Amino acid sequence: MKDKKQLTAWDKKYIWHPFTQMKDYMNMEPLMIERGEGCYLVDTDGKKYIDGVSSLWVLVHGHKKKELIEALINQSQKLCHSTLLGLANVPSTVLAQKLIEISPKGLTKVFYSDNGSTAVEIALKMAYQYWQQKGERKRKTFISFTNGYHGDTIGSVSVGGIDLFHKVYKPLLFKTYKAPAPYCYRCPLKLKRESCDMACVSAYEQLVHSHRHELCAAIIEPCIQGAAGMITQPRGFLSAIWKITKENGILFIADEVATGFGRTGTMFACEHEKVEPDFLCLAKGITGGYLPLAATLTTDEVFGGFLGEFHEFKTFFHGHTYTGNPVASAVAVANIELFKTEKTLTHLKPKIRLLTKELERFKNLPHVGEVRQCGFMVGIELVRNRKTKEPFTPEEKVGQRAIWEARKRGVVIRPLGDVIVLMPPLVIETEILQELLHVTYESIRVVTE
Ligand SMILES: *Cc1c(COP(=O)(O)O)cnc(C)c1O
């Protein structure tokens, strides 16, 4: 093992970190993680940090989980990779059966890839090709939401709606319709939650109705827009949107890359409102946070649209080299089994309630504008002026400074602008959860004093 000085020098010299202003990063002392242990990350000095955002929203059963490591080792001793292009392998087959078993009704087919962006790209391409092959050639576009996030590849950015990330690429993107997403704290329709009667649903309906013959599919992050700043949707919004797409005969893509695998308290967020999507995009938590893997689930109806004679070329010409990787699939199988054997979702319930209760006191901090929660996804929006909701300026780097304070106190978190995000591993012990909240509270207090 190289010493820490050498490693941090190489990090600064060679690595370009994602979503990171490298000018700032190169002036900082990098935090070099060496190990993981349950809900903690451990750096090269042996210092422990609570993994407060589950290593970017992926961790479910904690680091160094025996069953997951065993699954990984056992499978890697048998077979590390073989292609899924015209060939099957054992773990990805077992996993497909399990995914269908736990997912919403109507989903019957699994298409693998290796990250959330590709899971979304696949759903978009399938939906498009499905209609083309059905002879509905005018259907060439999608409807998505403002503030939506579906990944970083060009297709997934096309259906994205976060100007800060996506605006610069605009000339490269395909056309989509953007409906106003509910962001009740800063309502795009300038209405009040108590009296709005979910006007955003009507706006959606109008938009869908006027473009229904051009639309292939609708895409949504069910219940909560993650990367936008943990923006929760009012109850009933998701099912209303789903119903509108059904009535207008367009396909419905649920991007559960962030919300899947228990994050919101149920296995999938669609369950909260009994929604049965035509596509379910999964990644992040699918292997419990151990290896890259993704899946796009769809229906017999969509699958059937691709069947034909070889020479008709109705084939879905898409596939990644590591599609259905056996090691990642084996870990994903073990991950799903742990949900059952350890009753992860049952144990999560009281922890969600505790989190709700503990978050109350954050509302007393003078610069906390809104606290949002959906299960184990939390966003704390910091504002300069609570009355006017005036934000801090980017120069103030309030979110950044808060997480640096947290780091000093032994917590790793990552903000989304001025929204402090908490996404603890689902199995976090109560005391560690309390400590995470305590440190977050103090960090916000210190930087906004
Ligand atoms: C993270 C995320 C993605 C992209 O997943 P990657 O694995 O980072 O490509 C897509 N959709 C949602 C909702 C996400 O949170």
PDB file of N, CA and C in Angstrom, residues 224-269:
ATOM      1  N   ILE A 224     -40.530  11.398  -5.681  1.00  0.00           N
ATOM      2  CA  ILE A 224     -39.522  12.386  -5.287  1.00  0.00           C
ATOM      3  C   ILE A 224     -38.490  12.572  -6.388  1.00  0.00           C
ATOM      4  N   GLN A 225     -38.234  13.837  -6.720  1.00  0.00           N
ATOM      5  CA  GLN A 225     -37.154  14.145  -7.656  1.00  0.00           C
ATOM      6  C   GLN A 225     -35.864  14.244  -6.839  1.00  0.00           C
ATOM      7  N   GLY A 226     -34.961  13.315  -7.087  1.00  0.00           N
ATOM      8  CA  GLY A 226     -33.758  13.235  -6.255  1.00  0.00           C
ATOM      9  C   GLY A 226     -32.759  14.343  -6.501  1.00  0.00           C
ATOM     10  N   ALA A 227     -32.084  14.275  -7.647  1.00  0.00           N
ATOM     11  CA  ALA A 227     -30.979  15.191  -7.912  1.00  0.00           C
ATOM     12  C   ALA A 227     -31.421  16.653  -7.950  1.00  0.00           C
ATOM     13  N   ALA A 228     -32.709  16.891  -8.178  1.00  0.00           N
ATOM     14  CA  ALA A 228     -33.214  18.263  -8.206  1.00  0.00           C
ATOM     15  C   ALA A 228     -33.116  18.918  -6.831  1.00  0.00           C
ATOM     16  N   GLY A 229     -32.941  18.103  -5.792  1.00  0.00           N
ATOM     17  CA  GLY A 229     -32.870  18.630  -4.429  1.00  0.00           C
ATOM     18  C   GLY A 229     -33.870  17.944  -3.508  1.00  0.00           C
ATOM     19  N   MET A 230     -34.102  16.678  -3.772  1.00  0.00           N
ATOM     20  CA  MET A 230     -35.028  15.889  -2.946  1.00  0.00           C
ATOM     21  C   MET A 230     -36.388  16.602  -2.866  1.00  0.00           C
ATOM     22  N   ILE A 231     -36.982  16.798  -4.036  1.00  0.00           N
ATOM     23  CA  ILE A 231     -38.256  17.509  -4.112  1.00  0.00           C
ATOM     24  C   ILE A 231     -39.398  16.493  -4.131  1.00  0.00           C
ATOM     25  N   THR A 232     -40.162  16.503  -3.053  1.00  0.00           N
ATOM     26  CA  THR A 232     -41.218  15.507  -2.900  1.00  0.00           C
ATOM     27  C   THR A 232     -42.487  15.941  -3.629  1.00  0.00           C
ATOM     28  N   GLN A 233     -43.212  14.958  -4.125  1.00  0.00           N
ATOM     29  CA  GLN A 233     -44.463  15.229  -4.839  1.00  0.00           C
ATOM     30  C   GLN A 233     -45.633  15.065  -3.879  1.00  0.00           C
ATOM     31  N   PRO A 234     -46.679  15.880  -4.037  1.00  0.00           N
ATOM     32  CA  PRO A 234     -47.844  15.696  -3.164  1.00  0.00           C
ATOM     33  C   PRO A 234     -48.474  14.324  -3.404  1.00  0.00           C
ATOM     34  N   ARG A 235     -49.054  13.775  -2.347  1.00  0.00           N
ATOM     35  CA  ARG A 235     -49.698  12.473  -2.449  1.00  0.00           C
ATOM     36  C   ARG A 235     -50.776  12.507  -3.534  1.00  0.00           C
ATOM     37  N   GLY A 236     -50.797  11.483  -4.357  1.00  0.00           N
ATOM     38  CA  GLY A 236     -51.802  11.431  -5.423  1.00  0.00           C
ATOM     39  C   GLY A 236     -51.282  11.945  -6.761  1.00  0.00           C
ATOM     40  N   PHE A 237     -50.160  12.648  -6.725  1.00  0.00           N
ATOM     41  CA  PHE A 237     -49.615  13.203  -7.973  1.00  0.00           C
ATOM     42  C   PHE A 237     -49.196  12.076  -8.923  1.00  0.00           C
ATOM     43  N   LEU A 238     -48.420  11.146  -8.402  1.00  0.00           N
ATOM     44  CA  LEU A 238     -47.879  10.060  -9.230  1.00  0.00           C
ATOM     45  C   LEU A 238     -49.003   9.275  -9.906  1.00  0.00           C
ATOM     46  N   SER A 239     -49.989   8.869  -9.123  1.00  0.00           N
ATOM     47  CA  SER A 239     -51.060   8.048  -9.705  1.00  0.00           C
ATOM     48  C   SER A 239     -51.887   8.859 -10.704  1.00  0.00           C
ATOM     49  N   ALA A 240     -52.044  10.154 -10.435  1.00  0.00           N
ATOM     50  CA  ALA A 240     -52.786  11.002 -11.382  1.00  0.00           C
ATOM     51  C   ALA A 240     -52.058  11.079 -12.719  1.00  0.00           C
ATOM     52  N   ILE A 241     -50.739  11.237 -12.650  1.00  0.00           N
ATOM     53  CA  ILE A 241     -49.929  11.315 -13.874  1.00  0.00           C
ATOM     54  C   ILE A 241     -50.003  10.002 -14.650  1.00  0.00           C
ATOM     55  N   TRP A 242     -49.891   8.917 -13.900  1.00  0.00           N
ATOM     56  CA  TRP A 242     -49.956   7.589 -14.524  1.00  0.00           C
ATOM     57  C   TRP A 242     -51.285   7.396 -15.256  1.00  0.00           C
ATOM     58  N   LYS A 243     -52.349   7.793 -14.561  1.00  0.00           N
ATOM     59  CA  LYS A 243     -53.693   7.642 -15.127  1.00  0.00           C
ATOM     60  C   LYS A 243     -53.822   8.449 -16.436  1.00  0.00           C
ATOM     61  N   ILE A 244     -53.290   9.652 -16.433  1.00  0.00           N
ATOM     62  CA  ILE A 244     -53.361  10.497 -17.634  1.00  0.00           C
ATOM     63  C   ILE A 244     -52.631   9.832 -18.810  1.00  0.00           C
ATOM     64  N   THR A 245     -51.467   9.250 -18.527  1.00  0.00           N
ATOM     65  CA  THR A 245     -50.722   8.609 -19.621  1.00  0.00           C
ATOM     66  C   THR A 245     -51.504   7.409 -20.159  1.00  0.00           C
ATOM     67  N   LYS A 246     -52.120   6.665 -19.254  1.00  0.00           N
ATOM     68  CA  LYS A 246     -52.926   5.507 -19.689  1.00  0.00           C
ATOM     69  C   LYS A 246     -54.080   5.957 -20.577  1.00  0.00           C
ATOM     70  N   GLU A 247     -54.794   6.977 -20.097  1.00  0.00           N
ATOM     71  CA  GLU A 247     -55.959   7.465 -20.846  1.00  0.00           C
ATOM     72  C   GLU A 247     -55.580   7.963 -22.238  1.00  0.00           C
ATOM     73  N   ASN A 248     -54.345   8.438 -22.358  1.00  0.00           N
ATOM     74  CA  ASN A 248     -53.916   8.978 -23.647  1.00  0.00           C
ATOM     75  C   ASN A 248     -53.067   8.000 -24.452  1.00  0.00           C
ATOM     76  N   GLY A 249     -52.977   6.790 -23.958  1.00  0.00           N
ATOM     77  CA  GLY A 249     -52.320   5.727 -24.713  1.00  0.00           C
ATOM     78  C   GLY A 249     -50.825   5.890 -24.900  1.00  0.00           C
ATOM     79  N   ILE A 250     -50.142   6.490 -23.927  1.00  0.00           N
ATOM     80  CA  ILE A 250     -48.681   6.567 -24.042  1.00  0.00           C
ATOM     81  C   ILE A 250     -48.034   5.731 -22.940  1.00  0.00           C
ATOM     82  N   LEU A 251     -46.821   5.277 -23.212  1.00  0.00           N
ATOM     83  CA  LEU A 251     -46.127   4.400 -22.260  1.00  0.00           C
ATOM     84  C   LEU A 251     -45.613   5.211 -21.071  1.00  0.00           C
ATOM     85  N   PHE A 252     -45.465   4.525 -19.941  1.00  0.00           N
ATOM     86  CA  PHE A 252     -45.103   5.189 -18.693  1.00  0.00           C
ATOM     87  C   PHE A 252     -43.785   4.600 -18.169  1.00  0.00           C
ATOM     88  N   ILE A 253     -42.789   5.453 -18.077  1.00  0.00           N
ATOM     89  CA  ILE A 253     -41.470   5.011 -17.602  1.00  0.00           C
ATOM     90  C   ILE A 253     -41.259   5.500 -16.174  1.00  0.00           C
ATOM     91  N   ALA A 254     -41.126   4.571 -15.237  1.00  0.00           N
ATOM     92  CA  ALA A 254     -40.815   4.945 -13.857  1.00  0.00           C
ATOM     93  C   ALA A 254     -39.305   4.816 -13.656  1.00  0.00           C
ATOM     94  N   ASP A 255     -38.646   5.939 -13.449  1.00  0.00           N
ATOM     95  CA  ASP A 255     -37.208   5.914 -13.182  1.00  0.00           C
ATOM     96  C   ASP A 255     -37.015   5.762 -11.672  1.00  0.00           C
ATOM     97  N   GLU A 256     -36.826   4.518 -11.259  1.00  0.00           N
ATOM     98  CA  GLU A 256     -36.634   4.234  -9.829  1.00  0.00           C
ATOM     99  C   GLU A 256     -35.172   3.930  -9.523  1.00  0.00           C
ATOM    100  N   VAL A 257     -34.294   4.551 -10.310  1.00  0.00           N
ATOM    101  CA  VAL A 257     -32.863   4.344 -10.074  1.00  0.00           C
ATOM    102  C   VAL A 257     -32.507   4.763  -8.647  1.00  0.00           C
ATOM    103  N   ALA A 258     -33.070   5.883  -8.187  1.00  0.00           N
ATOM    104  CA  ALA A 258     -32.777   6.350  -6.827  1.00  0.00           C
ATOM    105  C   ALA A 258     -33.741   5.759  -5.805  1.00  0.00           C
ATOM    106  N   THR A 259     -35.024   5.669  -6.177  1.00  0.00           N
ATOM    107  CA  THR A 259     -36.051   5.301  -5.187  1.00  0.00           C
ATOM    108  C   THR A 259     -36.191   3.800  -4.986  1.00  0.00           C
ATOM    109  N   GLY A 260     -35.654   3.012  -5.909  1.00  0.00           N
ATOM    110  CA  GLY A 260     -35.818   1.563  -5.826  1.00  0.00           C
ATOM    111  C   GLY A 260     -35.088   0.949  -4.642  1.00  0.00           C
ATOM    112  N   PHE A 261     -35.432  -0.284  -4.353  1.00  0.00           N
ATOM    113  CA  PHE A 261     -34.784  -1.074  -3.302  1.00  0.00           C
ATOM    114  C   PHE A 261     -34.901  -0.428  -1.918  1.00  0.00           C
ATOM    115  N   GLY A 262     -36.149  -0.102  -1.603  1.00  0.00           N
ATOM    116  CA  GLY A 262     -36.482   0.253  -0.223  1.00  0.00           C
ATOM    117  C   GLY A 262     -36.284   1.691   0.192  1.00  0.00           C
ATOM    118  N   ARG A 263     -35.681   2.489  -0.660  1.00  0.00           N
ATOM    119  CA  ARG A 263     -35.307   3.867  -0.302  1.00  0.00           C
ATOM    120  C   ARG A 263     -36.461   4.681   0.288  1.00  0.00           C
ATOM    121  N   THR A 264     -37.659   4.485  -0.276  1.00  0.00           N
ATOM    122  CA  THR A 264     -38.777   5.315   0.181  1.00  0.00           C
ATOM    123  C   THR A 264     -39.648   4.585   1.205  1.00  0.00           C
ATOM    124  N   GLY A 265     -39.201   3.424   1.644  1.00  0.00           N
ATOM    125  CA  GLY A 265     -39.960   2.682   2.654  1.00  0.00           C
ATOM    126  C   GLY A 265     -40.653   1.447   2.107  1.00  0.00           C
ATOM    127  N   THR A 266     -40.965   1.465   0.806  1.00  0.00           N
ATOM    128  CA  THR A 266     -41.464   0.264   0.137  1.00  0.00           C
ATOM    129  C   THR A 266     -40.398  -0.167  -0.857  1.00  0.00           C
ATOM    130  N   MET A 267     -40.488  -1.409  -1.345  1.00  0.00           N
ATOM    131  CA  MET A 267     -39.438  -1.875  -2.254  1.00  0.00           C
ATOM    132  C   MET A 267     -39.283  -0.914  -3.423  1.00  0.00           C
ATOM    133  N   PHE A 268     -40.427  -0.520  -4.024  1.00  0.00           N
ATOM    134  CA  PHE A 268     -40.386   0.476  -5.088  1.00  0.00           C
ATOM    135  C   PHE A 268     -41.378   1.594  -4.782  1.00  0.00           C
ATOM    136  N   ALA A 269     -41.038   2.807  -5.196  1.00  0.00           N
ATOM    137  CA  ALA A 269     -41.878   3.966  -4.874  1.00  0.00           C
ATOM    138  C   ALA A 269     -43.247   3.868  -5.544  1.00  0.00           C
TER     139      ALA A 269
END
